Amino acid sequence: FGFVVGNKASAQPGCEVCVAPLPSFCYVLTFELPGCGSVRAVFCYQCYATHSGITIYVAEVETPAGCEDAAWDYVHDWAVDHMAELCVGAKPCDEPPPTEVYITRPYCAEVEWNGYTGRLTYRAHSGNCDLRCTEKWLWCTDYSQNPPQIQKTLVERYVSGSGNCPTIPYGPDTDYPFDPNTTWRLDCVRNLSIQTCIPYP
């Protein structure tokens, strides 16, 4: 089974982040979080035709202040549950090997606060700021069930990239508060919403 790209929205706002070394295909996800409002995430991804594989890179997340942890959790869970919306062609479970899917989120990032909109934006970086938390999943479709069921298994979680970034507190009671009258940008800092990348297994 080869893969077919489900979406390539390179002209959409936000897709300008999907340039080398990131994958070039882009998907913009906008969703509502209860009590928070609208959140936007940009996925850069690649579907591999030569082997059964997908790489999904969370390149940007924009969220209201106070909702960043919930936003990152939702984005991760969406990527796990909706891989087929990005790449079509998950292999049948009775025809191994299964599809290998890599989901990666920035451990180091640019963090920007816009007090006039009340929103935080996280952007992935390359080079000496490229440090990520990566998960490897195995995916296949079980056609013995009616309707067919997607089977997904987490097989590995690890820190990838060789970048480095300082931990600089931001938010309430810090030098970088969520003040409605200010804006600020931290170029390469620890993404405080992904504080740990616990190895698995």
GROMACS .gro file of C-alpha atoms in nm, residues 65-175:
model
  111
   65ALA     CA    1  -0.318   3.207   2.785
   66GLY     CA    2  -0.395   2.959   3.061
   67CYS     CA    3  -0.496   2.692   2.812
   68GLU     CA    4  -0.156   2.592   2.679
   69ASP     CA    5  -0.128   2.255   2.859
   70ALA     CA    6  -0.475   2.147   2.747
   71ALA     CA    7  -0.400   2.270   2.394
   72TRP     CA    8  -0.081   2.063   2.362
   73ASP     CA    9  -0.258   1.756   2.502
   74TYR     CA   10  -0.541   1.794   2.251
   75VAL     CA   11  -0.299   1.841   1.960
   76HIS     CA   12  -0.107   1.526   2.058
   77ASP     CA   13  -0.424   1.320   2.092
   78TRP     CA   14  -0.560   1.451   1.761
   79ALA     CA   15  -0.241   1.348   1.580
   80VAL     CA   16  -0.264   0.998   1.728
   81ASP     CA   17  -0.631   0.959   1.639
   82HIS     CA   18  -0.640   1.126   1.295
   83MET     CA   19  -0.327   1.012   1.112
   84ALA     CA   20  -0.543   0.871   0.833
   85GLU     CA   21  -0.670   1.223   0.759
   86LEU     CA   22  -0.315   1.324   0.665
   87CYS     CA   23  -0.201   1.014   0.475
   88VAL     CA   24  -0.432   0.760   0.315
   89GLY     CA   25  -0.319   0.400   0.291
   90ALA     CA   26  -0.286   0.233   0.634
   91LYS     CA   27  -0.189  -0.131   0.576
   92PRO     CA   28  -0.415  -0.422   0.667
   93CYS     CA   29  -0.310  -0.582   0.997
   94ASP     CA   30  -0.283  -0.924   0.829
   95GLU     CA   31  -0.021  -0.789   0.585
   96PRO     CA   32   0.282  -0.700   0.799
   97PRO     CA   33   0.481  -0.492   0.857
   98PRO     CA   34   0.243  -0.227   0.994
   99THR     CA   35   0.271   0.143   0.912
  100GLU     CA   36   0.534   0.326   1.119
  101VAL     CA   37   0.416   0.668   1.235
  102TYR     CA   38   0.644   0.921   1.403
  103ILE     CA   39   0.485   1.210   1.593
  104THR     CA   40   0.723   1.479   1.715
  105ARG     CA   41   0.659   1.789   1.929
  106PRO     CA   42   0.902   2.073   2.010
  107TYR     CA   43   1.071   2.044   2.350
  108CYS     CA   44   1.258   2.366   2.270
  109ALA     CA   45   1.061   2.640   2.096
  110GLU     CA   46   1.012   3.006   2.024
  111VAL     CA   47   0.742   3.138   2.261
  112GLU     CA   48   0.561   3.461   2.175
  113TRP     CA   49   0.299   3.649   2.377
  114ASN     CA   50   0.057   3.897   2.221
  115GLY     CA   51  -0.118   4.081   2.502
  116TYR     CA   52  -0.356   4.256   2.263
  117THR     CA   53  -0.504   3.925   2.149
  118GLY     CA   54  -0.436   3.737   2.474
  119ARG     CA   55  -0.268   3.454   2.285
  120LEU     CA   56   0.053   3.253   2.313
  121THR     CA   57   0.227   3.111   2.008
  122TYR     CA   58   0.480   2.826   2.018
  123ARG     CA   59   0.699   2.766   1.711
  124ALA     CA   60   0.945   2.485   1.651
  125HIS     CA   61   1.305   2.573   1.563
  126SER     CA   62   1.582   2.403   1.373
  127GLY     CA   63   1.956   2.410   1.421
  128ASN     CA   64   2.085   2.453   1.776
  129CYS     CA   65   1.729   2.485   1.910
  130ASP     CA   66   1.603   2.160   1.756
  131LEU     CA   67   1.511   1.940   2.052
  132ARG     CA   68   1.193   1.736   2.033
  133CYS     CA   69   0.989   1.469   2.206
  134THR     CA   70   0.922   1.196   1.951
  135GLU     CA   71   0.688   0.897   1.962
  136LYS     CA   72   0.686   0.597   1.730
  137TRP     CA   73   0.350   0.429   1.670
  138LEU     CA   74   0.258   0.120   1.469
  139TRP     CA   75  -0.066   0.149   1.274
  140CYS     CA   76  -0.277  -0.092   1.072
  141THR     CA   77  -0.640  -0.155   0.980
  142ASP     CA   78  -0.816  -0.465   1.111
  143TYR     CA   79  -1.056  -0.563   0.832
  144SER     CA   80  -1.178  -0.870   1.022
  145GLN     CA   81  -1.402  -0.637   1.225
  146ASN     CA   82  -1.716  -0.474   1.096
  147PRO     CA   83  -1.671  -0.185   1.052
  148PRO     CA   84  -1.291  -0.211   1.007
  149GLN     CA   85  -1.097  -0.085   1.309
  150ILE     CA   86  -0.769   0.105   1.324
  151GLN     CA   87  -0.518  -0.062   1.555
  152LYS     CA   88  -0.249   0.167   1.697
  153THR     CA   89   0.029   0.084   1.939
  154LEU     CA   90   0.286   0.314   2.099
  155VAL     CA   91   0.621   0.136   2.075
  156GLU     CA   92   0.876   0.406   2.160
  157ARG     CA   93   0.913   0.758   2.308
  158TYR     CA   94   1.245   0.942   2.314
  159VAL     CA   95   1.413   1.282   2.295
  160SER     CA   96   1.533   1.361   1.940
  161GLY     CA   97   1.743   1.638   1.792
  162SER     CA   98   2.069   1.781   1.922
  163GLY     CA   99   1.953   2.127   2.024
  164ASN     CA  100   1.957   2.288   2.364
  165CYS     CA  101   1.750   2.559   2.531
  166PRO     CA  102   1.730   2.728   2.872
  167THR     CA  103   1.432   2.700   3.103
  168ILE     CA  104   1.302   3.055   3.139
  169PRO     CA  105   0.978   3.091   3.335
  170TYR     CA  106   0.700   3.282   3.163
  171GLY     CA  107   0.346   3.359   3.269
  172PRO     CA  108   0.210   3.495   3.600
  173ASP     CA  109   0.466   3.623   3.855
  174THR     CA  110   0.761   3.611   3.611
  175ASP     CA  111   0.958   3.862   3.405
   0.00000   0.00000   0.00000
